[in-house]
Tab-separated table of C-alpha atoms in Angstrom:
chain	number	residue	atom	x	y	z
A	1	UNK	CA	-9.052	-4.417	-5.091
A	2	UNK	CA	-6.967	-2.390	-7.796
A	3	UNK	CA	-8.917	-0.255	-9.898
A	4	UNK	CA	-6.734	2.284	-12.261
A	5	UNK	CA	-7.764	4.966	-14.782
A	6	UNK	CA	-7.710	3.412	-18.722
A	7	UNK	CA	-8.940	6.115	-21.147
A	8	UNK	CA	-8.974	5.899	-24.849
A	9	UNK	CA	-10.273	7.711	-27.897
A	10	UNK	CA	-13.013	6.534	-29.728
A	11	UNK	CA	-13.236	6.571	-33.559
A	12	UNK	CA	-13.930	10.777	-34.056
A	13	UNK	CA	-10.529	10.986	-31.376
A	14	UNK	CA	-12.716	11.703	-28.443
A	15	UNK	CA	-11.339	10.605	-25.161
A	16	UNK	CA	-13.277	7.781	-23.472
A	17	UNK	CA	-12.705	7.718	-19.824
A	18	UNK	CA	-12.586	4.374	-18.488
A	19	UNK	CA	-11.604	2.278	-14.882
A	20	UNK	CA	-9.470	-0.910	-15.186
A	21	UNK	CA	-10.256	-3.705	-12.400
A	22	UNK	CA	-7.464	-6.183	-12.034
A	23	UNK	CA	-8.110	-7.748	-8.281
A	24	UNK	CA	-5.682	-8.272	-5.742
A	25	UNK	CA	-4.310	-11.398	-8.278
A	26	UNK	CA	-2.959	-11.544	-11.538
A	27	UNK	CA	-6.227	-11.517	-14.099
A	28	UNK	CA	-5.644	-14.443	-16.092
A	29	UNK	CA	-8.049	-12.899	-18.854
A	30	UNK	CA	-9.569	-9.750	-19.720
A	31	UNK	CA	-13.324	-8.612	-20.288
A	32	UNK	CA	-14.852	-5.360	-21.126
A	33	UNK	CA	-17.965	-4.245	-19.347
A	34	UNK	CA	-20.934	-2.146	-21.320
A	35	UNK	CA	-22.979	-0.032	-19.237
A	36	UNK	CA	-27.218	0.243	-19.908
A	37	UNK	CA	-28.467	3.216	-21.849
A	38	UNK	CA	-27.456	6.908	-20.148
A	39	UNK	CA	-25.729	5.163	-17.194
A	40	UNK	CA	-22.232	5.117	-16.750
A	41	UNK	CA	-18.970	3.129	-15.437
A	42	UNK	CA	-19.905	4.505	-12.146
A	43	UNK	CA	-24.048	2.487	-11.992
A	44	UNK	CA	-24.157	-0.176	-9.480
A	45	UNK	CA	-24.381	-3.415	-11.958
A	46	UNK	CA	-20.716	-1.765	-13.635
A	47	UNK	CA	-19.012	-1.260	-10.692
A	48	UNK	CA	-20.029	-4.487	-8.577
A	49	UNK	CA	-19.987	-6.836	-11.152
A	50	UNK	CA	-16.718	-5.634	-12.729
A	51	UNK	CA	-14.817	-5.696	-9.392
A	52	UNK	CA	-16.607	-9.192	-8.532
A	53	UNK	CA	-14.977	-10.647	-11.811
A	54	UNK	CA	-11.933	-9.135	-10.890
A	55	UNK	CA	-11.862	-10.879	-7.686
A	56	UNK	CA	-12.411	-14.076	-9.780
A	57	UNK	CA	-9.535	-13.516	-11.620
A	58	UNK	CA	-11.375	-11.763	-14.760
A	59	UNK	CA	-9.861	-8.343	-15.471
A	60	UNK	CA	-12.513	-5.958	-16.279
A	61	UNK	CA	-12.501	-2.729	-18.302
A	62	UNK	CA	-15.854	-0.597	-17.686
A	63	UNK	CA	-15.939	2.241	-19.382
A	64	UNK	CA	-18.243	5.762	-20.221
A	65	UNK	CA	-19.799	5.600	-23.797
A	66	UNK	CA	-19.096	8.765	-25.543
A	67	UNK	CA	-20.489	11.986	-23.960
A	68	UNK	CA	-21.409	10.021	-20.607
A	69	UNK	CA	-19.890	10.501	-17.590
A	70	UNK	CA	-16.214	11.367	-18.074
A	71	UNK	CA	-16.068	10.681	-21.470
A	72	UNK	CA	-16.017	13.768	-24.100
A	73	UNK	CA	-18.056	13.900	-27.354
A	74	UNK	CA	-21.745	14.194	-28.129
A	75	UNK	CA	-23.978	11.695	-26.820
A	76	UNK	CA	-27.169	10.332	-28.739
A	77	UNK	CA	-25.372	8.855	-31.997
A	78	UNK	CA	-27.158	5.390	-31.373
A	79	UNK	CA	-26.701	1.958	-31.641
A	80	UNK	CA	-23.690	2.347	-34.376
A	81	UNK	CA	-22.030	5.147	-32.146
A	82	UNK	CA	-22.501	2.681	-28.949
A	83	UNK	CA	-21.179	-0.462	-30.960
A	84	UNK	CA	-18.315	1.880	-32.291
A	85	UNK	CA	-17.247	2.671	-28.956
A	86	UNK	CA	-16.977	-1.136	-27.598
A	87	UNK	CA	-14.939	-1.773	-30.583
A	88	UNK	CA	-12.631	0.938	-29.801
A	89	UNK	CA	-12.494	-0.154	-26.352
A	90	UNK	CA	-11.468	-3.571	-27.179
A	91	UNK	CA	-8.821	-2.495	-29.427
A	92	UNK	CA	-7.335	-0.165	-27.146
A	93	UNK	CA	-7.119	-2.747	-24.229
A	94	UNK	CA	-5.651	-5.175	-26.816
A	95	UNK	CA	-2.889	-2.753	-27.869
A	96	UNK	CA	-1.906	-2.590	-24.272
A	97	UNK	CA	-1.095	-6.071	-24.038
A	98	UNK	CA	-4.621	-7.150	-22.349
A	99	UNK	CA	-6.481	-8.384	-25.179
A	100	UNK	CA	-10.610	-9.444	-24.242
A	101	UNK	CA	-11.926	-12.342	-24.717
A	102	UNK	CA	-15.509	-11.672	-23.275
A	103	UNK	CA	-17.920	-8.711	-23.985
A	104	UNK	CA	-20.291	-8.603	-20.895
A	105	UNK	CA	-23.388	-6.043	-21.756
A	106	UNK	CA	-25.975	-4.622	-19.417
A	107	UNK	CA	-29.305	-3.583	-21.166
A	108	UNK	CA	-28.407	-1.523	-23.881
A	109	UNK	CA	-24.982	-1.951	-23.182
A	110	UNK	CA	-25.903	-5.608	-24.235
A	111	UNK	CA	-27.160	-4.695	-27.632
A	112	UNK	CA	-24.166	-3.001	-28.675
A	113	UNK	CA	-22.305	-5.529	-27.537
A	114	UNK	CA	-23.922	-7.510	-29.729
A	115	UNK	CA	-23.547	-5.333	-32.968
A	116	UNK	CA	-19.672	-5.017	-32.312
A	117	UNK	CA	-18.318	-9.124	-30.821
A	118	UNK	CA	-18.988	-10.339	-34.391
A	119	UNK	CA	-16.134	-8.009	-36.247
A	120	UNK	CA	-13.919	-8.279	-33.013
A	121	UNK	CA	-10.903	-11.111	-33.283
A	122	UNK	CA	-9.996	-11.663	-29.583
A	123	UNK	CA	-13.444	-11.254	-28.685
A	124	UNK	CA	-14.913	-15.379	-28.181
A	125	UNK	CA	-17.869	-15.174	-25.495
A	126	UNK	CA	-20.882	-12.946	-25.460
A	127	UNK	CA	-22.704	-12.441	-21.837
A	128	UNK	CA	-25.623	-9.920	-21.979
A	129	UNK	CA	-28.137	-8.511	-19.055
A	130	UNK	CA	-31.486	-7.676	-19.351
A	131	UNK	CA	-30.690	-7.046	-22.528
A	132	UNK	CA	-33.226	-6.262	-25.260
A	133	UNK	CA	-33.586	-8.069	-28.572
A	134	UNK	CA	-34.013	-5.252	-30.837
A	135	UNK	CA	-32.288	-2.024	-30.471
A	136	UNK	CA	-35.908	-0.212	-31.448
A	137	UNK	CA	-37.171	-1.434	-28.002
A	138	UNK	CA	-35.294	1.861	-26.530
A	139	UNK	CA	-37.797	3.481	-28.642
A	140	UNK	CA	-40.507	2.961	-25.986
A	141	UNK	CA	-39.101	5.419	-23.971
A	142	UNK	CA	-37.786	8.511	-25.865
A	143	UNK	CA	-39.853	8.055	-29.085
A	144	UNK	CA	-42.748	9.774	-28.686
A	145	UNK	CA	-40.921	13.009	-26.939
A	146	UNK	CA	-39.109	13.243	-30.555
A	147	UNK	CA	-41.896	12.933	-32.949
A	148	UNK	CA	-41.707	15.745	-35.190
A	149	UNK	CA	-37.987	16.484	-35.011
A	150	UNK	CA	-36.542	17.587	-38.056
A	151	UNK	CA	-33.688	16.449	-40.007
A	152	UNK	CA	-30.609	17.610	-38.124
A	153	UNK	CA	-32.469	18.927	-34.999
A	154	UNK	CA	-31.171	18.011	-31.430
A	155	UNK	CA	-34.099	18.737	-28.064
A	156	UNK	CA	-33.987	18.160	-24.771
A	157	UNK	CA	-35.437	14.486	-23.917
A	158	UNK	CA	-36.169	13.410	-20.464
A	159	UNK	CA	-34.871	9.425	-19.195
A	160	UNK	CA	-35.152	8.386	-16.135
A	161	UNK	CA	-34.816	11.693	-14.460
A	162	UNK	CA	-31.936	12.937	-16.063
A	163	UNK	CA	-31.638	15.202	-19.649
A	164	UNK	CA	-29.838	14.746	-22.574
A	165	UNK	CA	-30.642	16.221	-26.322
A	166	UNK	CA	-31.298	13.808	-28.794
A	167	UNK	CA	-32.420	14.041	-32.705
A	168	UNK	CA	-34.231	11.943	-35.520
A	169	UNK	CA	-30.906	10.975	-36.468
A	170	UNK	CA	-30.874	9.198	-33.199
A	171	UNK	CA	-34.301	7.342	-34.497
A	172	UNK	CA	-32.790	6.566	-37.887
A	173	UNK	CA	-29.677	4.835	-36.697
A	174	UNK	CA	-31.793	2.846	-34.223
A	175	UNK	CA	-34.274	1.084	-37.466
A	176	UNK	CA	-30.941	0.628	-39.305
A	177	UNK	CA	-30.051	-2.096	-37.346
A	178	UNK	CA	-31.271	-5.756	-37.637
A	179	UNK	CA	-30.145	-7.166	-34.355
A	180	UNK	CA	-31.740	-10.611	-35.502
A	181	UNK	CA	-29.656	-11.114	-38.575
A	182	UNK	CA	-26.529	-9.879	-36.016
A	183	UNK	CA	-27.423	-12.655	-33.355
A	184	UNK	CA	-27.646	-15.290	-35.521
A	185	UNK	CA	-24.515	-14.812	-37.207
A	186	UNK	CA	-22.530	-13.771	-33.899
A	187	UNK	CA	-20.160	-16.739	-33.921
A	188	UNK	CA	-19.439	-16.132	-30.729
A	189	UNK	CA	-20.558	-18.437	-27.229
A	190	UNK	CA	-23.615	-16.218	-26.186
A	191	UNK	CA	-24.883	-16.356	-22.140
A	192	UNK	CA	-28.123	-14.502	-21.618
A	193	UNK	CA	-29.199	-13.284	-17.858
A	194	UNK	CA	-32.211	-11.685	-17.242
A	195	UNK	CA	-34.548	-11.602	-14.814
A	196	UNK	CA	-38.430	-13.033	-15.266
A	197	UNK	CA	-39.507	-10.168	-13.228
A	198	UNK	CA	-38.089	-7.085	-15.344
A	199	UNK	CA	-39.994	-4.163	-16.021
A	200	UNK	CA	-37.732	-2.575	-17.607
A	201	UNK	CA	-37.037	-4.767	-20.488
A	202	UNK	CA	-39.620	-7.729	-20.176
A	203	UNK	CA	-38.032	-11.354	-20.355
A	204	UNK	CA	-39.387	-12.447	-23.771
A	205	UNK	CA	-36.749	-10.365	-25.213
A	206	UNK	CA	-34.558	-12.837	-23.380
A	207	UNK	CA	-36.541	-15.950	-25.201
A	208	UNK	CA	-35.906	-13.733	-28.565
A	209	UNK	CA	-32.342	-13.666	-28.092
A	210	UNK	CA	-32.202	-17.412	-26.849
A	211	UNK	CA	-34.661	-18.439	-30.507
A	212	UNK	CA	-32.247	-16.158	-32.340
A	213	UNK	CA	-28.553	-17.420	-31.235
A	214	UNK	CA	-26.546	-20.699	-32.714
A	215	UNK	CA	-24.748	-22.275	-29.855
A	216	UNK	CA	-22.902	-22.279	-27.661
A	217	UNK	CA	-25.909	-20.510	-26.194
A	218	UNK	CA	-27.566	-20.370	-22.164
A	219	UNK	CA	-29.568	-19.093	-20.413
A	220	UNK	CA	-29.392	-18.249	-16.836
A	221	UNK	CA	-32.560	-16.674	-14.779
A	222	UNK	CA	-31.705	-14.143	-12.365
A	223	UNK	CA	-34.729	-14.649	-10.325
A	224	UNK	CA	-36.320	-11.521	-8.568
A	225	UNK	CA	-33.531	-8.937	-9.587
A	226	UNK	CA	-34.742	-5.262	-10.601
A	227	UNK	CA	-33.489	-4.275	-14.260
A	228	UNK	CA	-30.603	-2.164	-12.876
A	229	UNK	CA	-29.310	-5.142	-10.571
A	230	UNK	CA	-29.406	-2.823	-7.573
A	231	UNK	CA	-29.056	-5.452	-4.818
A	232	UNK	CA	-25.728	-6.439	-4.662
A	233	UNK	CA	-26.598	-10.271	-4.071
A	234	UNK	CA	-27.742	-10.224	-7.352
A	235	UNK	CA	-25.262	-8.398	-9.150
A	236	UNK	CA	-22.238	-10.817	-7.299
A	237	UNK	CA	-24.688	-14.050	-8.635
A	238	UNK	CA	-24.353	-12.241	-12.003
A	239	UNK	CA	-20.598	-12.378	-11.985
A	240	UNK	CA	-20.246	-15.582	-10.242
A	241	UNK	CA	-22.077	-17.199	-13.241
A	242	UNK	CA	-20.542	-15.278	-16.338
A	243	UNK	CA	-16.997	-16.240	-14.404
A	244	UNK	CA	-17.908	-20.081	-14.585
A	245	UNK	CA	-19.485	-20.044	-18.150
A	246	UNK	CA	-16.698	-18.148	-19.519
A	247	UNK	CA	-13.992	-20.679	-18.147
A	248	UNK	CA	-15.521	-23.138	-20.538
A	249	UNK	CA	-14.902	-20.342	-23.592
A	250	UNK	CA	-12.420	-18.117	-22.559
A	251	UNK	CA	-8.679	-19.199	-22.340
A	252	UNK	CA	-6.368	-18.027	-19.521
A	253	UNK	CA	-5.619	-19.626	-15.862
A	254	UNK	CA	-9.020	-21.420	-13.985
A	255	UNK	CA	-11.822	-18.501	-14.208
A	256	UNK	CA	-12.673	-18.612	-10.133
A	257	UNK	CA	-8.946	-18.010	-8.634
A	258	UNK	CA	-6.761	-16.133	-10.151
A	259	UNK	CA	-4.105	-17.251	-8.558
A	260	UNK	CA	-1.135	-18.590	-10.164
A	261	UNK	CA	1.104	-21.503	-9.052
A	262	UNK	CA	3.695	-20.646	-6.645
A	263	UNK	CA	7.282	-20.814	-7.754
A	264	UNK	CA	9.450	-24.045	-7.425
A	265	UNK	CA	12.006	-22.366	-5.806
A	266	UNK	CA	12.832	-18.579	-4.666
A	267	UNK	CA	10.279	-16.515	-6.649
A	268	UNK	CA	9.689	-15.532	-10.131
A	269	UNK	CA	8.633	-12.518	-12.076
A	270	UNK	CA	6.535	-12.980	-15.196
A	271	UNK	CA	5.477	-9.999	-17.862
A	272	UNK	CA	1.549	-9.903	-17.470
A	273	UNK	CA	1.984	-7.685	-20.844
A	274	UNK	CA	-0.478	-4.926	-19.235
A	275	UNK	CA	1.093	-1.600	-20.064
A	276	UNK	CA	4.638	-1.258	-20.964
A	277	UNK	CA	6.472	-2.775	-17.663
A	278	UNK	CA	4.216	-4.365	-15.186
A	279	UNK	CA	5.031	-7.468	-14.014
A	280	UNK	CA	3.690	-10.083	-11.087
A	281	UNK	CA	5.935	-11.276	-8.290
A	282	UNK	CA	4.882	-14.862	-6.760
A	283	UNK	CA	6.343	-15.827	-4.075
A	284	UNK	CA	5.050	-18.528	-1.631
A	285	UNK	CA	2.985	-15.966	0.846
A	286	UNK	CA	1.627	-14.562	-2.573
A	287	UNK	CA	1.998	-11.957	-5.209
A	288	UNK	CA	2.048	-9.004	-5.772
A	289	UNK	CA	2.481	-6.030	-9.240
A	290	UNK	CA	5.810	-4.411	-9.783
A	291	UNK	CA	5.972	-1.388	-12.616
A	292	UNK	CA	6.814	1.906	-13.556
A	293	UNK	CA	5.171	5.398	-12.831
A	294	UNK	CA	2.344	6.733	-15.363
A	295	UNK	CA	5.440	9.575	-15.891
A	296	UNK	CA	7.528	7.267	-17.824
A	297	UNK	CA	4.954	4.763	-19.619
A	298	UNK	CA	3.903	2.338	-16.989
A	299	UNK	CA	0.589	1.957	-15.807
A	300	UNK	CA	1.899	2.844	-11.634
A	301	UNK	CA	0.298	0.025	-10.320
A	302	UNK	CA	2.801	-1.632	-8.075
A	303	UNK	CA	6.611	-0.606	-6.508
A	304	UNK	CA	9.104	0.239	-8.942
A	305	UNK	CA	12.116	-2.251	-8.761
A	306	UNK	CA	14.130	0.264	-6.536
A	307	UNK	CA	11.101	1.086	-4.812
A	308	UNK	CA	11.406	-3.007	-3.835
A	309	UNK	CA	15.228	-3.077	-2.825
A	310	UNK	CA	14.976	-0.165	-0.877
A	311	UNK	CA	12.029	-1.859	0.730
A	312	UNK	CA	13.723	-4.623	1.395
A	313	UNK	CA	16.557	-3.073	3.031
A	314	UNK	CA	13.998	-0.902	5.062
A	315	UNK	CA	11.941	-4.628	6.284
A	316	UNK	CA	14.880	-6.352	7.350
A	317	UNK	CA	16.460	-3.469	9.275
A	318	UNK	CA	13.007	-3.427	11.265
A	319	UNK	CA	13.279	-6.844	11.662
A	320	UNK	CA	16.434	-7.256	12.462
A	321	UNK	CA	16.267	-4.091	15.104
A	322	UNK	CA	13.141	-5.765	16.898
A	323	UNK	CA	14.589	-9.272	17.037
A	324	UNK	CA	17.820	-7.858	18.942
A	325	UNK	CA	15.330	-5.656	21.272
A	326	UNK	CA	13.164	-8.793	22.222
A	327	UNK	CA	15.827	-10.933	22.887
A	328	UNK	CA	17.139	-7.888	25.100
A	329	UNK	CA	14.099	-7.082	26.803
A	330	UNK	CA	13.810	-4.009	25.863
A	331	UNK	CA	10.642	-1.345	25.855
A	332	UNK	CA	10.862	-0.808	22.210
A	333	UNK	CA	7.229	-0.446	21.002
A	334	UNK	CA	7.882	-0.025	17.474
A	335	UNK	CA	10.327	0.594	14.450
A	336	UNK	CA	9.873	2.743	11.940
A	337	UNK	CA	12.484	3.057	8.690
A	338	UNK	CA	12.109	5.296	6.006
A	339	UNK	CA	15.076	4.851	2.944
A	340	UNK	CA	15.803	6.549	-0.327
A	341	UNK	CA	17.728	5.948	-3.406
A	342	UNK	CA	20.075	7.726	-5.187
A	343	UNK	CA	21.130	6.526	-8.628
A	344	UNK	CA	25.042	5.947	-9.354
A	345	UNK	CA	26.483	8.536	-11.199
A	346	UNK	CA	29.740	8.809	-12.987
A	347	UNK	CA	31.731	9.896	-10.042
A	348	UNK	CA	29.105	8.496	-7.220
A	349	UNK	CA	27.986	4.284	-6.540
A	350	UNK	CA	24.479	4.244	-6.093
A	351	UNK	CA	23.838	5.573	-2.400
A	352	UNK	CA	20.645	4.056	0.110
A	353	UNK	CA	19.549	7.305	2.860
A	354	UNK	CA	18.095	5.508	5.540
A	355	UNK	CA	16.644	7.355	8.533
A	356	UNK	CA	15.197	5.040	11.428
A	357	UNK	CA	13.096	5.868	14.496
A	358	UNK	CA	12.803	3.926	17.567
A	359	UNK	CA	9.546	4.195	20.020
A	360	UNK	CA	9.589	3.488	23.574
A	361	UNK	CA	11.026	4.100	26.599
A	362	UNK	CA	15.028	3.108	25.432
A	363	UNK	CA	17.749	5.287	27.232
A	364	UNK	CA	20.748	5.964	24.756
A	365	UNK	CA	22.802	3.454	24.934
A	366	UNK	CA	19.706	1.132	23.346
A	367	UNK	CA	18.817	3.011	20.860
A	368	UNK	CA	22.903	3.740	20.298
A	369	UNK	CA	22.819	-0.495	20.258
A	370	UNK	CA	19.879	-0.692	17.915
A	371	UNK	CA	21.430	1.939	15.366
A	372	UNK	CA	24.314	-0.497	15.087
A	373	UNK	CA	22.313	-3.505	14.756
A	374	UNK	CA	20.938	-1.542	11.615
A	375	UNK	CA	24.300	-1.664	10.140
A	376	UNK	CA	24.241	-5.502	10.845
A	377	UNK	CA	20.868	-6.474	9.115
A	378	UNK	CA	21.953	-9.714	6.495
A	379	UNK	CA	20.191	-7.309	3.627
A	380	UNK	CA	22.831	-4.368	4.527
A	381	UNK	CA	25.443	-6.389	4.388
A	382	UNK	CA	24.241	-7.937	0.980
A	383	UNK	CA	24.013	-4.350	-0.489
A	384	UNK	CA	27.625	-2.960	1.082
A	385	UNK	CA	29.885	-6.216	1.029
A	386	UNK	CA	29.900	-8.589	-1.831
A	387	UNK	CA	27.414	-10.402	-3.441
A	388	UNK	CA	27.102	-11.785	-6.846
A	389	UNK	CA	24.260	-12.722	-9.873
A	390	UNK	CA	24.363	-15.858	-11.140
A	391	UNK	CA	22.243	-15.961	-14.619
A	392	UNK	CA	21.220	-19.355	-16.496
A	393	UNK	CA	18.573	-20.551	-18.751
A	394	UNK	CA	14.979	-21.231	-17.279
A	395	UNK	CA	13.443	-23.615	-18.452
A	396	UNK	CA	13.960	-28.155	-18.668
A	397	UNK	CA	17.944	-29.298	-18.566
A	398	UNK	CA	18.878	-25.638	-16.436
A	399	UNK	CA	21.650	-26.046	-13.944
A	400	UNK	CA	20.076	-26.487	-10.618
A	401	UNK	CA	23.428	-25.357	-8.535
A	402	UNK	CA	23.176	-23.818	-5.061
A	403	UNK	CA	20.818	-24.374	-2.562
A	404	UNK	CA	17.891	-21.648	-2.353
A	405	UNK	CA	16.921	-19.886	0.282
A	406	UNK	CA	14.301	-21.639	2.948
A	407	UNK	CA	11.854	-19.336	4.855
A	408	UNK	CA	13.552	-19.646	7.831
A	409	UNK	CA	16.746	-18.652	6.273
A	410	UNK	CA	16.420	-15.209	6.769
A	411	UNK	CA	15.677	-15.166	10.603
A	412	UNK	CA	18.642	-17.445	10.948
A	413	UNK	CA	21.162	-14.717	9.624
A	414	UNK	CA	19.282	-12.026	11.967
A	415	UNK	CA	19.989	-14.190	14.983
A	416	UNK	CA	23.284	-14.612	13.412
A	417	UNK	CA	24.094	-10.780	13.618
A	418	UNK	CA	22.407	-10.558	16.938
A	419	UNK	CA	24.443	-13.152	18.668
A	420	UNK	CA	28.098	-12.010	17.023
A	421	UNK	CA	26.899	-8.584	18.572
A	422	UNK	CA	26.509	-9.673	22.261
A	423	UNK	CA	29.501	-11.877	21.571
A	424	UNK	CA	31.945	-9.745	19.493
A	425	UNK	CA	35.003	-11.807	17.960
C-alpha cells in the first residue's frame, strides 16, 4: 500500500498536513476523505477506509482540518472553517493533476462535506457517515460548557477526553448554517451510511438527510457498527460499498480493480498526471510508479528512470550469473549486485559502477568465471555495444515493424552467453 505526505495551505495560508493513498495500482479516480469532529487523518474509520478504497482502485486524500493533528492554525472556526478546508483540499489535489470526484465525510466530517461539494466543479458524488443533519447537533456536546462566553473569548472545552479552546464565535458560525436548504440543492449523487445502532449521532438524522436530498440518493445501513467504525469489518464494508456506488457516478477505470489493461505488446508508460513526473509502467506481470525525487518536483513515489536502467542491468547480471552457476553445479547460494550511475559529461559517456558479490563456497576460478559472465549478461551488452531507438506514432495505422520481445526471450540470450562461454569461438 503507498501512502505519501500531501500538505496544502488552507485559505488564511496555514499548512494542512495531509496522507495520499494510491494502492499498489494505478487509482483510476481520486476522493478526499473528511475526518469526524476533533479526530484526525490518523482515527481508525480515516485510515482503514481510505487505504481500503485505495486498494479498490480509489485514490484517497485524508487529511487534518486546521489546527488538528499536523495541521497548523487555530482550531474551533466551525462549520465554515471545516467546509473551507475541504474546498481547499480539493483544489489543491486538483492542481496536482488528481482532481476528486467524490467527497466521503465521517460525522462531522460529513457535514462539511456537505456545505463545500455544492461550489466544487470536479466534485460529482457525496458519501457521508454517521453523519448529522444539522451542523447545531454538535451543539449537544460542547454547548452548555460555553454558555456565557463573551464575544471574542476562547476556554478550555472538554470532548471526548481530549481539550481544545473554543468561543461563542464557534456557536455563531454553527446557527449560520442551514444544512437543509444545502442538501436539497447539493446537485450532487448523495450515499448515506449510518448505523441504526449509533449513539453518537442517532439514525433519524440519517432519515433527515435521506427526506432532504434530490436523487441520485441511497441509503445503506451499516448494521451494528459503533459511531467511530472501530471494527475494521465494518469500516472495509464501508469502503466496499462507497467503491461500488461511486462506479455508477464517478468516471475513471471499473471502481473494484484498479488495474489497467496490459499492453499489446512490450510495455507502455502512461502520465497518471499526479505530481509533476509520475508515471505507471504495465507490463504483463504488472505495474508499477516511475518519478522523480520530492528534491526536484516529483512526488518520489517510484524509481527514477536511471534508477530503472541501472536496475535492469543489476537483474540481469544476477540472472545471468546464477543461470551459468546452475548449469555448472556450482555452490553459489546467492548474488548480490549493487550499480551506480554517473551522468555523461562533456568530456565523459555516461559511466554504470557495478560492484557484485558472490555467496557460497566457490574457489577462484568460479567466482573469476562468474565475474566474466557479468560482462556477458544480453543487458551489458545492450548498454556497451550498439543498440538503437526506433520512434513512431502510437496510436491506429502505426507501423507495426519488428517482432517484440516474448517472455522467454530474455532467458534465451542468457543461455546464449552461457553456452558461447563453455564453447568459446
Amino acid at each position: 500500500m503507498a501512502t505519501r505526505p500531501f500538505d496544502f495551505r488552507n485559505t488564511a495560508g496555514r499548512t494542512l498536513s495531509g496522507a495520499l493513498e494510491t494502492g499498489a495500482a494505478f487509482p483510476g479516480t481520486w476522493a478526499v476523505f473528511v475526518h469526524c469532529f476533533t479526530c484526525d487523518k490518523t482515527s481508525l474509520a480515516a485510515t482503514r477506509i481510505s487505504r481500503a478504497l485505495a486498494g479498490l482502485g480509489i485514490g484517497v486524500l485524508r487529511f487534518d482540518f486546521t489546527g488538528l493533528g499536523e495541521s497548523e492554525g487555530e482550531f474551533g472556526t466551525g462549520l465554515s472553517g471545516d467546509a473551507a478546508d475541504v474546498a481547499c483540499a480539493v483544489r489543491a489535489m486538483a492542481a496536482a493533476g488528481m482532481p476528486p470526484g467524490l467527497l466521503i465525510g465521517h460525522s462531522f466530517g460529513g457535514a462539511a462535506v456537505l456545505a463545500a461539494a455544492g461550489a466544487l466543479e470536479t466534485v460529482v458524488a457525496v458519501a457521508v457517515i454517521g453523519t448529522p443533519f444539522d451542523a447545531e447537533h454538535v451543539l449537544a456536546h460542547v454547548g452548555p460548557q460555553l454558555d456565557g462566553v463573551g464575544p471574542g473569548r476562547r476556554i478550555p472545552v472538554s470532548i471526548a477526553g481530549r481539550s481544545f479552546e473554543l468561543g461563542a464565535d464557534f456557536v455563531d458560525d454553527l446557527r449560520s448554517h442551514n444544512q437543509g436548504d444545502r442538501i436539497a440543492g447539493l446537485g450532487r449523487a448523495l450515499l448515506i451510511l449510518h448505523s441504526p445502532v449509533d449513539d453518537i449521532v442517532s439514525i433519524d438524522n440519517a432519515a433527515a438527510i435521506f427526506q432532504a436530498a434530490h436523487h441520485p440518493k441511497s441509503f445503506v445501513s451499516l448494521d451494528q457498527a459503533s459511531h467511530l467504525l472501530t471494527g475494521k469489518a465494518d469500516s472495509d464494508y464501508a469502503a466496499a460499498v462507497i467503491a461500488a456506488w461511486a462506479s455508477r457516478f464517478v468516471s475513471g477505470v471499473p471502481v473494484g480493480t484498479g488495474e489497467a489493461p496490459a499492453p499489446a505488446e512490450g510495455l507502455r508508460v502512461e502520465e497518471t498526471r499526479a505530481g509533476a513526473f509520475q508515471v505507471r509502467v504495465t507490463t504483463e506481470s504488472g505495474s508499477f510508479f516511475a518519478d522523480e525525487p520530492v528534491s526536484v518536483g516529483g512526488l518520489g513515489s517510484g524509481p527514477t528512470p536511471y534508477d530503472l536502467l541501472s536496475a535492469g542491468l543489476g537483474a540481469c547480471t544476477a540472472m545471468t550469473c546464477r543461470l551459468y552457476a546452475d548449469r555448472k553445479g556450482w555452490p553459489l547460494d546467492r548474488v548480490v549486485v549493487e550499480v551506480g550511475h554517473v551522468a555523461k559529461t562533456a568530456s565523459a559517456p555516461d559511466r554504470f559502477t557495478r560492484r557484485i558479490g558472490f555467496e557460497g563456497s566457490l574457489d577462484e576460478t568460479q567466482q573469476a568465471r562468474l565475474f566474466e559472465m557479468a560482462d556477458r549478461c544480453p543487458v551489458h551488452r545492450t548498454l556497451t555495444e550498439s543498440a538503437t531507438v526506433e520512434t513512431e506514432r502510437l496510436g491506429p495505422g502505426a507501423s507495426k515493424e519488428g517482432v517484440p520481445d516474448r517472455p522467454e526471450d530474455h532467458r534465451d540470450r542468457m543461455e546464449d552467453q552461457c553456452r558461447a562461454q563453455d564453447h568459446p569461438s
